[in-house]
Short mmCIF file of C-alpha atoms in Angstrom, two decimals:
data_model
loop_
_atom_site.label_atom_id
_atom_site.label_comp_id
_atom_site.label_asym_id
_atom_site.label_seq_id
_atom_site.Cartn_x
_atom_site.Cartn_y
_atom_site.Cartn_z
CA UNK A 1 39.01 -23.48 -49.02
CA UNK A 2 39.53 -22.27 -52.74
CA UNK A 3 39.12 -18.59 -53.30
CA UNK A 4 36.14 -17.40 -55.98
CA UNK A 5 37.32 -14.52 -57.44
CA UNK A 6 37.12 -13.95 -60.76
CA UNK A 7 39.09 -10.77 -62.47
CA UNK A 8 37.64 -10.20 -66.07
CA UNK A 9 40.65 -9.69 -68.35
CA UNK A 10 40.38 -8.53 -72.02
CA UNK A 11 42.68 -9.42 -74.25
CA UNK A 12 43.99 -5.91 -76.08
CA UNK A 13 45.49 -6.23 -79.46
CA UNK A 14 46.28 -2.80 -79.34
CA UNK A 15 45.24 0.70 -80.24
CA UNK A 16 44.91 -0.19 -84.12
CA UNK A 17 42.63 -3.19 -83.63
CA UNK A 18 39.84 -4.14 -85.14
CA UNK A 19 38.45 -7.33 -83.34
CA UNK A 20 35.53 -7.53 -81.85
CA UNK A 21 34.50 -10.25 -79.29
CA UNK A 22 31.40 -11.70 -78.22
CA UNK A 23 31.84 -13.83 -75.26
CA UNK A 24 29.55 -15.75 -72.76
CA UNK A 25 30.51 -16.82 -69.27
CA UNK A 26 28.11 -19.72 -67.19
CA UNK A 27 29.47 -21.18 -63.56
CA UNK A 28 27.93 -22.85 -61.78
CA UNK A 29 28.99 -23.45 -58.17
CA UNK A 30 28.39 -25.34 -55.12
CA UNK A 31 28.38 -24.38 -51.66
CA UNK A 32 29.79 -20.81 -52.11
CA UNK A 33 27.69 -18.55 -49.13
CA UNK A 34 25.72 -15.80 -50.96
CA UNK A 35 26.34 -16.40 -54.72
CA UNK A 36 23.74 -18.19 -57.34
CA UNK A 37 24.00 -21.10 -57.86
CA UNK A 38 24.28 -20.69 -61.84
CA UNK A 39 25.60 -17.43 -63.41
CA UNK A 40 25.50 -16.50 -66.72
CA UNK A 41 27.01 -13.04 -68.44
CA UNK A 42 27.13 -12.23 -71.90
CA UNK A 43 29.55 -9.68 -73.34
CA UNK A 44 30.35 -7.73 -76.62
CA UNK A 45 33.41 -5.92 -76.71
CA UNK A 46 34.02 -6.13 -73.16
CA UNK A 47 30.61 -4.68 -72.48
CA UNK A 48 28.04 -6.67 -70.64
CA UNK A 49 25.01 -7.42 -72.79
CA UNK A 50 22.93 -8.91 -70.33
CA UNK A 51 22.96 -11.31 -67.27
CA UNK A 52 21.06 -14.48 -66.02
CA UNK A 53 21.26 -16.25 -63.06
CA UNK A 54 19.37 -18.90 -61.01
CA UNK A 55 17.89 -16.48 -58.37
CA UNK A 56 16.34 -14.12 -60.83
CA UNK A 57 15.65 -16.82 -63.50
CA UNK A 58 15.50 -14.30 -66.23
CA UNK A 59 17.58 -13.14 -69.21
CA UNK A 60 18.52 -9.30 -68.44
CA UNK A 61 19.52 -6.95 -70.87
CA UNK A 62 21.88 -4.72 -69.77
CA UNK A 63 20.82 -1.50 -72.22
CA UNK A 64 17.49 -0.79 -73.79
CA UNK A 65 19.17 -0.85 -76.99
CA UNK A 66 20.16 -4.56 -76.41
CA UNK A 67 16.53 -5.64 -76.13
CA UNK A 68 15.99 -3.62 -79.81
CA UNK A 69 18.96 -4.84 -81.31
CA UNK A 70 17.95 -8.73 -80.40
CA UNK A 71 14.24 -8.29 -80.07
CA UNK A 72 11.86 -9.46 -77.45
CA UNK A 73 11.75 -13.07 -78.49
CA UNK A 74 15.60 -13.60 -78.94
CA UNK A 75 15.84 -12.29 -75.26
CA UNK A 76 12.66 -14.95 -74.19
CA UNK A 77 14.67 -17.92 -75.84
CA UNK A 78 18.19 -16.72 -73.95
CA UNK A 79 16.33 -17.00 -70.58
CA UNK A 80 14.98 -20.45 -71.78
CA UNK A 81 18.52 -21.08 -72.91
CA UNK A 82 19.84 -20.27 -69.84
CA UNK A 83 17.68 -22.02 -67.48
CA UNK A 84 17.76 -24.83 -69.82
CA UNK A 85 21.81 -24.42 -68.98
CA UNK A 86 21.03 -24.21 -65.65
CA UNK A 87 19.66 -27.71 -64.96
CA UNK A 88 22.22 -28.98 -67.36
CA UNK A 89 25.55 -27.53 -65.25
CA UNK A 90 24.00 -28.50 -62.11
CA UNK A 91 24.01 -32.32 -63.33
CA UNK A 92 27.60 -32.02 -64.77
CA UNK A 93 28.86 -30.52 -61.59
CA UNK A 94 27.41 -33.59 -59.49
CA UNK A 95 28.59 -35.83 -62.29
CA UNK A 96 32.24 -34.55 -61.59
CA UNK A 97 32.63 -34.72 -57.89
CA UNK A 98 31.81 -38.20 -58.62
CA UNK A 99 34.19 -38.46 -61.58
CA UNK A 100 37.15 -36.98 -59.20
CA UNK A 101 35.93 -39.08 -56.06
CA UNK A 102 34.62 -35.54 -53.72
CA UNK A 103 32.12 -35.80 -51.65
CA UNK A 104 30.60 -31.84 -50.76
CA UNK A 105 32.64 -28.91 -50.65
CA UNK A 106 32.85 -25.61 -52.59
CA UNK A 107 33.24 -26.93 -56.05
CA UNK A 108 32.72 -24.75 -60.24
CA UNK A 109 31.91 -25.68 -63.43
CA UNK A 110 32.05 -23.43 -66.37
CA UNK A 111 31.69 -22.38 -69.38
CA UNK A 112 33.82 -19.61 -71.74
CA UNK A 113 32.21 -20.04 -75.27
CA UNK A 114 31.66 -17.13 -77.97
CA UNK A 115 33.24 -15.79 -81.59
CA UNK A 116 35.70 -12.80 -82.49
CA UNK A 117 35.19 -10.79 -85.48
CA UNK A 118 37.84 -9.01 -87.58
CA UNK A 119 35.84 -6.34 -89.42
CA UNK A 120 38.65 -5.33 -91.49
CA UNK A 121 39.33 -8.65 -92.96
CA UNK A 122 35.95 -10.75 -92.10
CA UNK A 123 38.04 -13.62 -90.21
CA UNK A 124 36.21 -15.75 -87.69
CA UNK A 125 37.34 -17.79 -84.80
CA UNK A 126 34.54 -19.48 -82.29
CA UNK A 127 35.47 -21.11 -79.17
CA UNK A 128 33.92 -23.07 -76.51
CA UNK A 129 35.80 -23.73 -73.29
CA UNK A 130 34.92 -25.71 -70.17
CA UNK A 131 36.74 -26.11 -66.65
CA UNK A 132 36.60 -27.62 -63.74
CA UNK A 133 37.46 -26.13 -60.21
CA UNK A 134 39.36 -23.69 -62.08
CA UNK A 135 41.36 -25.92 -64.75
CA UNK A 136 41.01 -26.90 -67.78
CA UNK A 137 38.20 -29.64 -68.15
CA UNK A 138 37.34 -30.11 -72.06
CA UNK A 139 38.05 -27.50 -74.83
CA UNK A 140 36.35 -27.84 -78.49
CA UNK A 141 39.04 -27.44 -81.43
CA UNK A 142 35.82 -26.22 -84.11
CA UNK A 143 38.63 -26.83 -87.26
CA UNK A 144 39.08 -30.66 -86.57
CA UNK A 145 35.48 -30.84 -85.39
CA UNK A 146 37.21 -32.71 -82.18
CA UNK A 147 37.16 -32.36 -78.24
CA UNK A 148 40.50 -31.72 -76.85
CA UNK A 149 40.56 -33.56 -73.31
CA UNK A 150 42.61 -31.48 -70.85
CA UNK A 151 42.24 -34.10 -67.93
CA UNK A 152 42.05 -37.51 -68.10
CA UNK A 153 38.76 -37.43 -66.14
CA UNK A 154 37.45 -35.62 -69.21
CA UNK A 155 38.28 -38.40 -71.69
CA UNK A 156 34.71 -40.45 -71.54
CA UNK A 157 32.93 -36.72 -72.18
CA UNK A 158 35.26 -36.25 -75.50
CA UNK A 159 34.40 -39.77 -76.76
CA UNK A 160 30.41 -38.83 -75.66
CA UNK A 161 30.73 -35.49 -77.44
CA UNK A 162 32.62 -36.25 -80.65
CA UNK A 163 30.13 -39.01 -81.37
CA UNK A 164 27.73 -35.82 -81.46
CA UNK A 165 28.07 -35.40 -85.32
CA UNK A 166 24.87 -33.32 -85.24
CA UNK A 167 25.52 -31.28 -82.34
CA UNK A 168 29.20 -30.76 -83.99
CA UNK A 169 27.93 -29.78 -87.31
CA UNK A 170 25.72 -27.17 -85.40
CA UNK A 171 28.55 -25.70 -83.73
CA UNK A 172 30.43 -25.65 -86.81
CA UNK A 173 27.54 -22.90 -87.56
CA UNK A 174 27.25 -21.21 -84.59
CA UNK A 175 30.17 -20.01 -84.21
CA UNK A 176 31.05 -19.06 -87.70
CA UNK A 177 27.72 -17.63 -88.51
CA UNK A 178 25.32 -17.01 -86.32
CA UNK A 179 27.54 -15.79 -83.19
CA UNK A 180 29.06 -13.23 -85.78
CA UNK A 181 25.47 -11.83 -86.76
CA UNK A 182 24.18 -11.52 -83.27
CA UNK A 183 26.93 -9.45 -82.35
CA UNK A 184 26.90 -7.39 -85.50
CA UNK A 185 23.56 -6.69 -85.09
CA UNK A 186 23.95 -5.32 -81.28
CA UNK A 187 27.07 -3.36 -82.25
CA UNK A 188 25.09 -1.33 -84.90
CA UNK A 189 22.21 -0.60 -82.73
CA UNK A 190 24.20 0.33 -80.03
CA UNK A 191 26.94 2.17 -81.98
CA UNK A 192 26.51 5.72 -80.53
CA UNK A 193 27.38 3.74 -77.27
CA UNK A 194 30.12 1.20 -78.49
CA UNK A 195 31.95 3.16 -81.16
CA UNK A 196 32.35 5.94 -78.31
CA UNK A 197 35.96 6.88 -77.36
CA UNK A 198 35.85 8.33 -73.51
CA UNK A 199 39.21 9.42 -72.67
CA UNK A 200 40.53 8.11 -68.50
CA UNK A 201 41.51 10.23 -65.65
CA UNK A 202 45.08 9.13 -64.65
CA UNK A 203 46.56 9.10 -61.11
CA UNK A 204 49.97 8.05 -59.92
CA UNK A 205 49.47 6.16 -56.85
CA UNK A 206 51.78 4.74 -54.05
CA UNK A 207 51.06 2.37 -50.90
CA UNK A 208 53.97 3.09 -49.44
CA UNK A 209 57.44 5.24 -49.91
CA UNK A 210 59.41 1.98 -51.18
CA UNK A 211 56.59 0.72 -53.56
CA UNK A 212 56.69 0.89 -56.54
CA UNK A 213 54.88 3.96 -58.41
CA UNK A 214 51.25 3.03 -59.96
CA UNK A 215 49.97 4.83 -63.06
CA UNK A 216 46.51 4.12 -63.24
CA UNK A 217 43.72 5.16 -65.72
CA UNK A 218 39.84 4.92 -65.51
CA UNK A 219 37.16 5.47 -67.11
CA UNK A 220 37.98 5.08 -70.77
CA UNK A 221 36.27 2.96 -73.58
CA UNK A 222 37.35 1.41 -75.80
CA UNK A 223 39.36 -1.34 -74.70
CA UNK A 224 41.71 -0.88 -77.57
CA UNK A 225 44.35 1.09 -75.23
CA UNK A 226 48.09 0.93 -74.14
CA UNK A 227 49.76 2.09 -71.19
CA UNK A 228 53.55 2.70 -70.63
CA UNK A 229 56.70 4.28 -68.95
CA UNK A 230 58.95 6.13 -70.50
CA UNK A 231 62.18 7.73 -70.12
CA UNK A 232 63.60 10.94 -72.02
CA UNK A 233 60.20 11.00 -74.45
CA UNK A 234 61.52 7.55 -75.84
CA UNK A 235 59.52 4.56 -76.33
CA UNK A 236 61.64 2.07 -75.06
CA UNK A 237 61.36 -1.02 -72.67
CA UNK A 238 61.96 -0.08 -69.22
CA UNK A 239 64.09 -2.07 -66.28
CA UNK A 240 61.53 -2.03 -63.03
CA UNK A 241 58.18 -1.58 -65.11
CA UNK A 242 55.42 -4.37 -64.51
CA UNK A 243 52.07 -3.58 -66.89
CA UNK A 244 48.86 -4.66 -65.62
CA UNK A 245 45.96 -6.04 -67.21
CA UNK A 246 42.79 -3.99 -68.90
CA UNK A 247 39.82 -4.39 -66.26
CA UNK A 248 36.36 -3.48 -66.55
CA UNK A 249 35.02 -0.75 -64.81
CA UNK A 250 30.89 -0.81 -63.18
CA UNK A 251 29.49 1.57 -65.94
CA UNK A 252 30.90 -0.17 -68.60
CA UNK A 253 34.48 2.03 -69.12
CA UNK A 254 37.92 0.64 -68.39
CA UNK A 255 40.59 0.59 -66.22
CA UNK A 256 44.30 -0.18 -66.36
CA UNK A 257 47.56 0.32 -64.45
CA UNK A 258 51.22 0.41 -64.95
CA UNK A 259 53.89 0.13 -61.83
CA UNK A 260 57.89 1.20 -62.14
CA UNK A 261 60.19 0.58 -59.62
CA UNK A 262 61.16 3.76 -58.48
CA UNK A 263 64.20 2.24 -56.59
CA UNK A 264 65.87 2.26 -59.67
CA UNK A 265 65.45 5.76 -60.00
CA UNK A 266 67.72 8.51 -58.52
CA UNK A 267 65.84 11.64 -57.37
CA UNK A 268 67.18 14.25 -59.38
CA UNK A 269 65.82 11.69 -61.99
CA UNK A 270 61.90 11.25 -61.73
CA UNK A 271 61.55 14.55 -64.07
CA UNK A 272 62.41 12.21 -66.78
CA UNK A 273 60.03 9.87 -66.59
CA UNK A 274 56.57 9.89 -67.90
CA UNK A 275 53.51 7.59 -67.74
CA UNK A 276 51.90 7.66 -71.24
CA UNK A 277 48.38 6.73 -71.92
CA UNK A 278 47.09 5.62 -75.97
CA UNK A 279 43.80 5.12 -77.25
CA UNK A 280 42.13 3.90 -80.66
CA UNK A 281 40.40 7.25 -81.57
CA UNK A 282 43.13 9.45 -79.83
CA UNK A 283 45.77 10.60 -81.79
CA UNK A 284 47.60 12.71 -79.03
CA UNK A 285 48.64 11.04 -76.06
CA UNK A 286 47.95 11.42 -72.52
CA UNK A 287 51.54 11.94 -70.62
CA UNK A 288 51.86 12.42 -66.30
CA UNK A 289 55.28 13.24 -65.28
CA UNK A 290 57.04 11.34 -62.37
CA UNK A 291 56.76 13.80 -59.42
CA UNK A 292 56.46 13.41 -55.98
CA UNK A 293 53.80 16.47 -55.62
CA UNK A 294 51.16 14.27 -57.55
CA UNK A 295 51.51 10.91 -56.40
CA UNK A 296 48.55 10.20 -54.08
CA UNK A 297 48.75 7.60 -51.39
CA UNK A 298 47.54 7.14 -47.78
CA UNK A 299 50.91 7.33 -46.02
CA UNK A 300 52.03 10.94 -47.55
CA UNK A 301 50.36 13.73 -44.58
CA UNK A 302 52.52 17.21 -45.46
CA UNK A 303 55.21 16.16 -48.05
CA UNK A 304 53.50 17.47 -50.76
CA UNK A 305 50.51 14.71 -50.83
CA UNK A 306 48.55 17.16 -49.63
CA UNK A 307 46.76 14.58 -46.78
CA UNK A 308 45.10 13.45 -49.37
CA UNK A 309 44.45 9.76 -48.83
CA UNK A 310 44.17 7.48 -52.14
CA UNK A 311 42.23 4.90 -52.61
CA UNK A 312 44.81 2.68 -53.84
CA UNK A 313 42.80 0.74 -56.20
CA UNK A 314 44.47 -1.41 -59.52
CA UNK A 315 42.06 -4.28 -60.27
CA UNK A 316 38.33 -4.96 -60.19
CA UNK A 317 37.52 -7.87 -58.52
CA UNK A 318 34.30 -9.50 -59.84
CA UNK A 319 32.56 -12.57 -57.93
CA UNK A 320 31.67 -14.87 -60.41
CA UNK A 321 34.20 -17.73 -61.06
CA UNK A 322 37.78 -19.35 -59.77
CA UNK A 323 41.02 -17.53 -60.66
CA UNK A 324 41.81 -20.17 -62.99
CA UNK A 325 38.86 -18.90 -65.66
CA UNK A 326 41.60 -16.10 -65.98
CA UNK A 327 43.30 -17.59 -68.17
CA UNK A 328 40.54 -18.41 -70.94
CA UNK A 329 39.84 -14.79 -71.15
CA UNK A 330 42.93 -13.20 -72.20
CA UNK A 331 43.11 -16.11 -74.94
CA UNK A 332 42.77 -14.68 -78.77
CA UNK A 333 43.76 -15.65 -81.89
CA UNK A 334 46.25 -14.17 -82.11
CA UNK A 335 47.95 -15.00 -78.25
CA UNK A 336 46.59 -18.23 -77.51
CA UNK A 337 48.50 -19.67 -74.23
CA UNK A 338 49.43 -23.69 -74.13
CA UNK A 339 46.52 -25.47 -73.47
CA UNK A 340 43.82 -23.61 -75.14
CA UNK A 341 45.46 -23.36 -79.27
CA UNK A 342 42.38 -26.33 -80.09
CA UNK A 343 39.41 -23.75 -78.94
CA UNK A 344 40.01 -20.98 -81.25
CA UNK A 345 39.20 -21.64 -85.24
CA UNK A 346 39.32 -20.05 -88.49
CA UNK A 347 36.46 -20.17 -90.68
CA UNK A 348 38.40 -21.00 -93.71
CA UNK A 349 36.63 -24.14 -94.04
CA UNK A 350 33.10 -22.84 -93.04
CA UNK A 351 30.34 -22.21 -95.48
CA UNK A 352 29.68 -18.72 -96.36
CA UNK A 353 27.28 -15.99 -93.87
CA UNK A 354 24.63 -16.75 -97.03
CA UNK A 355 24.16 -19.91 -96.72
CA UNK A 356 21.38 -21.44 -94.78
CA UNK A 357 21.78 -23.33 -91.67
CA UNK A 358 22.43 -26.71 -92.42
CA UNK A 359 20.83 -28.17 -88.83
CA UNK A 360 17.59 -26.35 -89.96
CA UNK A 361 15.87 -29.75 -88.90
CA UNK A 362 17.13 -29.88 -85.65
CA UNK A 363 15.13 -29.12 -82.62
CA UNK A 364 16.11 -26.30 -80.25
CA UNK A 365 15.79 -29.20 -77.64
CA UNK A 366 18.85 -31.26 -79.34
CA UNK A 367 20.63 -28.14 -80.51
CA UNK A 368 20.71 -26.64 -76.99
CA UNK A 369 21.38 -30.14 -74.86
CA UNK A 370 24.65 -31.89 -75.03
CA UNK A 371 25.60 -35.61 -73.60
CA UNK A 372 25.87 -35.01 -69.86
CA UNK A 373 29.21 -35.94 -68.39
CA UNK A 374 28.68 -39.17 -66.73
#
């Protein structure tokens, strides 16, 4: 049986960054004990803006100041959005067992789409992603107004949906336009919150006395942060060091981890080693020296650990999607992995955040429904 889990990583451009991200998730699933059978998160910056899902059949917000920033009847058409979704990825997810000849079974379908905003230079990119059992499915390349199959079950829906002039033309202002402005106008309600910088509490941990060394920090925002080991105060790649991926933490801070491979390391030389922690907002940095007397684990009792026993804990795992989704949500503009280059697009050839929308005609019904995969 496939394993659900689904690890939220943010793609970090790094402590001088200025992109912002808004990003929606939907999966729905089949057959998985305890879980709705459609999800759907929204998130700005990392932050989670609200949730849906088929249980509660209502659009959340996560914060008051969400509701302000969008309004009450923005928040009314997401949950009619979202259920409308809901009845939509049901029929695409019976549509595809049949496409891929399965019959029952735990099976996903899902959905990655959103925008990123550089608000230093006013560049655009929109995306919309879909996958299948966690792999690729269909991805939408918005600059040559084109599906990109990514299976060959998933070359009837590209035909289907690039025959959708209108619906293309519609995405073409989504995602350069409006997508941009509805996450403009949450970040500067909710700027007190967002424009915070918390600074993380960081721990060297250890499972056992040959594993390798964890540095871990949590509890910072923003995302914009980098992590590293270093040796004689010199910033320098390191033999033995394996960084880990930013995570999101419950309340809406970060985490993030960095191992080294202490094996490498003689004894007398751990005093030269430090774990160094950098944040957008921060200009000194936050340094823990390799020593035995502060690493925290559950197998140290008198040797200086103090019996203090560590929860030993480097990744959040969220229940929402297949492992595979992974992969979609470290993709940016400016790292885009084989495989998903067609789903991020410039707005170079977009009309200009004045203009008027130019499917003003179109119904929310045909806006909001696309061909269903058949």
């Amino acid at each position: 049986m496939n394993t659900f889990i689904f690890v939220f990583l943010l793609s970090t451009p790094g402590v001088t960054a200025v992109l912002h991200t808004m990003r929606y998730f939907y999966t729905a699933s089949s057959d998985v004990p305890n879980f709705p059978e459609f999800v759907g998160i929204g998130y700005v910056d990392g932050f989670v803006i609200g949730h849906y899902d088929s249980n509660t059949r209502r659009a959340v917000p996560k914060q008051d100041w969400v509701k302000d920033a969008l309004g009450e009847d923005y928040i009314e058409s997401l949950t009619a959005r979202a259920m409308d979704h809901q009845l939509r990825f049901k029929a695409h997810l019976e549509n595809l067992n049949q496409r891929f000849n399965q019959t029952g079974g735990v099976h996903t379908f899902q959905n990655m789409h959103g925008c990123d905003w550089d608000d230093e230079t006013g560049e655009v990119n929109g995306y919309d992603q879909y996958g299948y059992d966690g792999e690729d499915f269909i991805n939408l390349n918005l600059n040559e107004q084109i599906w990109i199959a990514a299976k060959q079950q998933a070359f009837i829906t590209k035909l289907n949906w690039d025959n959708d002039k209108a619906m293309m033309s519609y995405h073409k202002y989504y995602y350069t336009q409006e997508c941009p402005e509805v996450m403009k106008k949450i970040m500067n309600v909710g700027r007190s919150f967002m424009m915070r910088t918390d600074v993380p509490s960081i721990q060297l941990l250890q499972r056992t006395p040959s594993s390798p060394v964890t540095c871990h920090a949590t509890g910072f925002y923003p995302h914009y942060a980098e992590m590293f080991w270093r040796k004689d105060q010199e910033e320098k790649v390191l033999e033995g060091v394996d960084h880990g991926e930013i995570l999101p933490n419950h309340d809406g801070s970060f985490q993030m981890s960095v191992d080294l491979n202490i094996s490498l390391i003689r004894d007398e030389d751990w005093s030269r080693y430090d774990c160094v922690f950098q944040i957008k907002g921060v200009e000194e940095d936050l340094t823990v020296t390799l020593d035995k007397s502060v690493i925290l684990s559950n197998w140290r009792k008198s040797d200086g650990g103090g019996g203090v026993a560590a929860v030993v804990v480097v990744a959040v795992l969220v229940l929402v999607a297949v492992v595979g989704f992974v992969t979609w949500n470290k993709c940016s503009p400016a790292r885009c992995p084989s495989g998903f280059t067609g789903s991020h697009t410039s707005d170079t050839s977009s009309s200009s955040p004045g203009e008027s929308d130019p499917n003003k005609e179109t119904s929310e019904e045909q806006r909001e429904m696309r061909t269903l995969i058949s």
